[in-house]
PDB file of C-alpha atoms in Angstrom:
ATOM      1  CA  UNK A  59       0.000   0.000   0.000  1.00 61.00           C
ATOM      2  CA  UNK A  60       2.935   2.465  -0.230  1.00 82.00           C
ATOM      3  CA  UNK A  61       2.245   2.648  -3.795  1.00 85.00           C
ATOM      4  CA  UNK A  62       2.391   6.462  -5.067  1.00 90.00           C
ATOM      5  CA  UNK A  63      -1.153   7.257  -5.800  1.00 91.00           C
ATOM      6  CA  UNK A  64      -0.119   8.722  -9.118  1.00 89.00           C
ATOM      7  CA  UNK A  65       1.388   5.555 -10.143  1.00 89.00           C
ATOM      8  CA  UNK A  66      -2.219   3.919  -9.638  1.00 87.00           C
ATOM      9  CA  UNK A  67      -3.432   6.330 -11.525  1.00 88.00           C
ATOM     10  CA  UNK A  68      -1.467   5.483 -14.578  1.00 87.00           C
ATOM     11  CA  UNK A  69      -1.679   1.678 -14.254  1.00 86.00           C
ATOM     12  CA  UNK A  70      -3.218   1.384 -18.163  1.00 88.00           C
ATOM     13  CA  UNK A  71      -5.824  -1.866 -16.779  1.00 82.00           C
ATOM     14  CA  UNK A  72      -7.143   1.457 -14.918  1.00 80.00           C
ATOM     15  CA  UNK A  73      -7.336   4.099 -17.299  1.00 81.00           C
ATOM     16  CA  UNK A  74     -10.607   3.444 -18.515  1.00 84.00           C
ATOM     17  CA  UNK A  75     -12.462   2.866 -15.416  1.00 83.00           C
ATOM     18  CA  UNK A  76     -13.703   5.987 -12.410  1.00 87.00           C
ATOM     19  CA  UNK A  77     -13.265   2.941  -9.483  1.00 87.00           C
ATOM     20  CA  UNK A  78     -10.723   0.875  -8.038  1.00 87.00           C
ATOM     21  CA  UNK A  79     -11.532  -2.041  -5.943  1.00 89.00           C
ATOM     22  CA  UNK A  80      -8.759  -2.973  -3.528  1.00 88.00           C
ATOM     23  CA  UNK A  81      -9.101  -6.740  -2.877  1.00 92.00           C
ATOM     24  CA  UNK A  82      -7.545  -8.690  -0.326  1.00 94.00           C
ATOM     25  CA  UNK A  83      -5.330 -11.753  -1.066  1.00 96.00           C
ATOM     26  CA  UNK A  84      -8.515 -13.817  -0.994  1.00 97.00           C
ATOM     27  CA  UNK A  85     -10.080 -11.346  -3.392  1.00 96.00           C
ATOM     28  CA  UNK A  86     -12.697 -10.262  -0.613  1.00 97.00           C
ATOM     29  CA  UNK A  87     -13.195  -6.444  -0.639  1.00 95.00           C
ATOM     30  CA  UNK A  88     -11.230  -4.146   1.587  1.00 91.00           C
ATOM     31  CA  UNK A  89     -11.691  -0.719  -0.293  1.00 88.00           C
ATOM     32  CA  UNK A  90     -13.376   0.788  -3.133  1.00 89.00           C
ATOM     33  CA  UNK A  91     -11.944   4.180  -4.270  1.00 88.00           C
ATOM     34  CA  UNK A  92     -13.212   6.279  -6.822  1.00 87.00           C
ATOM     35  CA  UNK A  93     -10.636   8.404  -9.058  1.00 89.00           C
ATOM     36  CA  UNK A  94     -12.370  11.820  -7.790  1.00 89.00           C
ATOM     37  CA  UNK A  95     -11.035  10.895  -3.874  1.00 90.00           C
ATOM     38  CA  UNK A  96      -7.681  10.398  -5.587  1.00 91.00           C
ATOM     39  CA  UNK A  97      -7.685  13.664  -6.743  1.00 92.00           C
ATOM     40  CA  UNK A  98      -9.324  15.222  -4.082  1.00 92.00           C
ATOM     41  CA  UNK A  99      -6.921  13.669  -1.363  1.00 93.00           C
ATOM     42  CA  UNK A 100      -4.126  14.708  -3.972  1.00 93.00           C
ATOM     43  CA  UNK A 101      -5.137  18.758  -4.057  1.00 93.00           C
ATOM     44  CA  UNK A 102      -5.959  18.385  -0.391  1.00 92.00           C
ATOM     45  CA  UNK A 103      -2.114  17.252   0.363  1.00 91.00           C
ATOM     46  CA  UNK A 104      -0.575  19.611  -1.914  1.00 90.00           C
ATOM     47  CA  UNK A 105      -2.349  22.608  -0.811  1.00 90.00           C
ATOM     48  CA  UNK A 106      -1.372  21.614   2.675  1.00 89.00           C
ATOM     49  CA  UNK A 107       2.289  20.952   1.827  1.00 87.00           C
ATOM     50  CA  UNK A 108       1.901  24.652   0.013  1.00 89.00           C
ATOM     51  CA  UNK A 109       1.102  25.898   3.561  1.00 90.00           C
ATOM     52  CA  UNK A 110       3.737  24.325   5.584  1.00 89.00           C
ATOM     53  CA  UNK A 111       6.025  25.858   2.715  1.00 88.00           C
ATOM     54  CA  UNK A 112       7.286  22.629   1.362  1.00 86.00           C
ATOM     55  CA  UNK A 113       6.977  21.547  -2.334  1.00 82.00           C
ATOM     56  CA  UNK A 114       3.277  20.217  -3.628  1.00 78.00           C
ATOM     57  CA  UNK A 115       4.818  17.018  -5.180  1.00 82.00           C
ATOM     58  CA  UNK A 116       1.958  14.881  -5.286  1.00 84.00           C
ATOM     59  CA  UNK A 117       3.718  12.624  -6.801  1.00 87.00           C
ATOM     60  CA  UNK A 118       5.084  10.509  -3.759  1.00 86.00           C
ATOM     61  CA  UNK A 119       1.672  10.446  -2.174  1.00 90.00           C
ATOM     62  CA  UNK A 120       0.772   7.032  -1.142  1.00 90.00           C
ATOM     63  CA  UNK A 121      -2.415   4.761  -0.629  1.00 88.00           C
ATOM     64  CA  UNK A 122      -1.702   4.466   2.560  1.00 89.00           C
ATOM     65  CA  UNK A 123      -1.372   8.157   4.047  1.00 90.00           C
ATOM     66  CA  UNK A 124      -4.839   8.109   2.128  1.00 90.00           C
ATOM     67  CA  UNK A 125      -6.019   4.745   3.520  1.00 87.00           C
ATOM     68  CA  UNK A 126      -4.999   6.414   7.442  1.00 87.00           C
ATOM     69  CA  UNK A 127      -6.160   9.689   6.919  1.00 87.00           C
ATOM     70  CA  UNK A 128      -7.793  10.973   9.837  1.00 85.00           C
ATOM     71  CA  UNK A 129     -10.052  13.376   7.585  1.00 87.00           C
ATOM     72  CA  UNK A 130     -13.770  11.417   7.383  1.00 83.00           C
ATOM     73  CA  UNK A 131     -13.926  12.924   3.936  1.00 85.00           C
ATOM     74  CA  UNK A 132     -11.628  10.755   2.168  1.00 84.00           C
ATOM     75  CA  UNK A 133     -11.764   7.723   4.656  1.00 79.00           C
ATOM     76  CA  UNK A 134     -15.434   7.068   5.164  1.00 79.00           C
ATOM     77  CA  UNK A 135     -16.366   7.070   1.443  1.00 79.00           C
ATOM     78  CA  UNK A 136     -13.639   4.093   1.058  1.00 81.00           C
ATOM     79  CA  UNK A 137     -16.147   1.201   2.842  1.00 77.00           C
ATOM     80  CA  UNK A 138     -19.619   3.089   3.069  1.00 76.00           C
ATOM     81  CA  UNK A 139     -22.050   2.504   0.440  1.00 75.00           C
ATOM     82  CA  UNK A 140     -20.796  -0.700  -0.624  1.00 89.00           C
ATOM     83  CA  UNK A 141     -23.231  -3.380  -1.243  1.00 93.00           C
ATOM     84  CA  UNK A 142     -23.495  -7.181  -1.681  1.00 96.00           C
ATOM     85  CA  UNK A 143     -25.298  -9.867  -3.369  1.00 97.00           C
ATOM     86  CA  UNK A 144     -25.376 -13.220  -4.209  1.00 97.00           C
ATOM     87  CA  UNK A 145     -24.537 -14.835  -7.467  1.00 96.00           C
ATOM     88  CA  UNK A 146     -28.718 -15.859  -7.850  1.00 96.00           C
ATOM     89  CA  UNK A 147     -29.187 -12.330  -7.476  1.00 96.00           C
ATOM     90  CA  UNK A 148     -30.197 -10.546 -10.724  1.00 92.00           C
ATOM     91  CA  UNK A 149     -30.459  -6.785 -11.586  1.00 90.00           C
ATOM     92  CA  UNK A 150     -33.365  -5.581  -9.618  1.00 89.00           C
ATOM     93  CA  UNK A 151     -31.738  -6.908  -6.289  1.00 94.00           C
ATOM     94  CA  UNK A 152     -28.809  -4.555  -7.123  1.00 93.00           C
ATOM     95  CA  UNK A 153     -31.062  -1.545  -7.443  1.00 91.00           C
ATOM     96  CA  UNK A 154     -32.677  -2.309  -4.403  1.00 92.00           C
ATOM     97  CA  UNK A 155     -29.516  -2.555  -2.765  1.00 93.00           C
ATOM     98  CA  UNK A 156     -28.577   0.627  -4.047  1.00 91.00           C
ATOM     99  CA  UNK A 157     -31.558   2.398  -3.096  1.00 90.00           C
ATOM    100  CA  UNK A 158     -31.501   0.715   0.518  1.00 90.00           C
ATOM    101  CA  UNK A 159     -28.122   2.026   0.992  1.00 83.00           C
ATOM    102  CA  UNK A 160     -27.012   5.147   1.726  1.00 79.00           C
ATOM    103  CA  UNK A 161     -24.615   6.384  -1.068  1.00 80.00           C
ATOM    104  CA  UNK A 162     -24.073   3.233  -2.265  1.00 85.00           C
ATOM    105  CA  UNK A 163     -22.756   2.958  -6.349  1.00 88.00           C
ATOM    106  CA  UNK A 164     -21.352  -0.458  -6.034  1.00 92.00           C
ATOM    107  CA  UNK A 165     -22.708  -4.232  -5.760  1.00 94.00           C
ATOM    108  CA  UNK A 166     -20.294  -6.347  -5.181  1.00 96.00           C
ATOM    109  CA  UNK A 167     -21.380 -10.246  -6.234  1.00 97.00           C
ATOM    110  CA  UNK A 168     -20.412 -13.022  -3.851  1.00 98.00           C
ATOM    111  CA  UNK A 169     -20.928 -16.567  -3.605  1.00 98.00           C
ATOM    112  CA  UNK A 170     -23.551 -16.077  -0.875  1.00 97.00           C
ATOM    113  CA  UNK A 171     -23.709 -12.260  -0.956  1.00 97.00           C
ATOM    114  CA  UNK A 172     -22.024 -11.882   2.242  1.00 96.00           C
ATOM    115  CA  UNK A 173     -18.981  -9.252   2.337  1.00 94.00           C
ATOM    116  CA  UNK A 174     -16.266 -11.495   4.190  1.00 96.00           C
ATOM    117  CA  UNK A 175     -16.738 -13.503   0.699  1.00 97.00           C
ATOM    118  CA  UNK A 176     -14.328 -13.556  -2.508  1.00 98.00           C
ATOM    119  CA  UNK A 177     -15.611 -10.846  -4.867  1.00 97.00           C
ATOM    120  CA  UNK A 178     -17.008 -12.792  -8.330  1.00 97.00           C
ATOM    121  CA  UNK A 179     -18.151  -9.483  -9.662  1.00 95.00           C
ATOM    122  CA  UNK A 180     -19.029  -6.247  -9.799  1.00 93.00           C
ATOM    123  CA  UNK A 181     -22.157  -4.022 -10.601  1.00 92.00           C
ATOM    124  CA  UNK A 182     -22.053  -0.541 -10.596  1.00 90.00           C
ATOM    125  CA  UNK A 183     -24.828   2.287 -10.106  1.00 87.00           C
ATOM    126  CA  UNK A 184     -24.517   3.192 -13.655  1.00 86.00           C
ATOM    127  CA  UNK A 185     -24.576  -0.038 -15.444  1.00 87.00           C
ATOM    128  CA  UNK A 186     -27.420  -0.963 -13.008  1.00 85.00           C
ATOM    129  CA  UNK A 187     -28.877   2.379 -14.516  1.00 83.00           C
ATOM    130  CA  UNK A 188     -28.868   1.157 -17.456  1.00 82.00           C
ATOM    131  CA  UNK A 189     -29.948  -1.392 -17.789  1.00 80.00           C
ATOM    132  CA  UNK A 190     -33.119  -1.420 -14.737  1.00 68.00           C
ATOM    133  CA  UNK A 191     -35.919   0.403 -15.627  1.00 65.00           C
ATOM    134  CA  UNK A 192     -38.774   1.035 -12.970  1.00 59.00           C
ATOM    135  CA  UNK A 193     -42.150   2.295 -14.773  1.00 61.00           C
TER     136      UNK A 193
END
């Protein structure tokens, strides 16, 4: 987790995507980060290392002086609004998970649909969106 959050950034198996799910070695979920904390932790650091007179190089940043923050604003969103479901699930159980749960944008699918559980996918608010419509 000392990985320089602007290397994570570039990783090209992320460039496409707004969310990064940190999985455990079992693959269970431990964190899901969305690129607009990144950046917001990023300005937040820089602006403070601008204070204290020092240079804003975001660059050496790490996961984990985000991960330990002690501002609620960049640690809270990491494990709220995460939801679960099992693998009989379907589509409509997501939304209603999503709805049930406060700023929640992310179903995770287990085997059971417990979160202690290896992650087998992934459904997010806006493919649920897409693809639920409720008339």
């Amino acid at each position: 987790m000392q990985q320089p959050i602007a290397n994570i950034l570039k990783y090209p198996q992320f460039e496409p995507y707004n969310r990064f799910a940190v999985l455990d070695k079992s693959k269970v979920v431990k964190f899901m980060i969305h690129r607009g904390i990144f950046y917001q932790f990023l300005y937040t650091q820089s602006a403070e290392l601008k204070a204290q007179g020092k240079s804003p190089d975001t660059d050496t940043i790490t996961l984990s002086e985000l991960l330990s923050s002690a501002d609620d604003k960049f640690r809270k969103p990491l494990t709220r609004g995460l939801g679960f479901i099992s693998l009989d699930a379907n589509l409509l159980d997501a939304k209603r998970i999503i709805d049930a749960t406060e700023e929640c944008q992310d179903v995770f699918v287990t085997q059971t649909g417990k979160p202690n559980e290896p992650v087998l996918g992934l459904l997010t608010n806006n493919r649920i969106f897409q693809h639920v419509k409720v008339e």
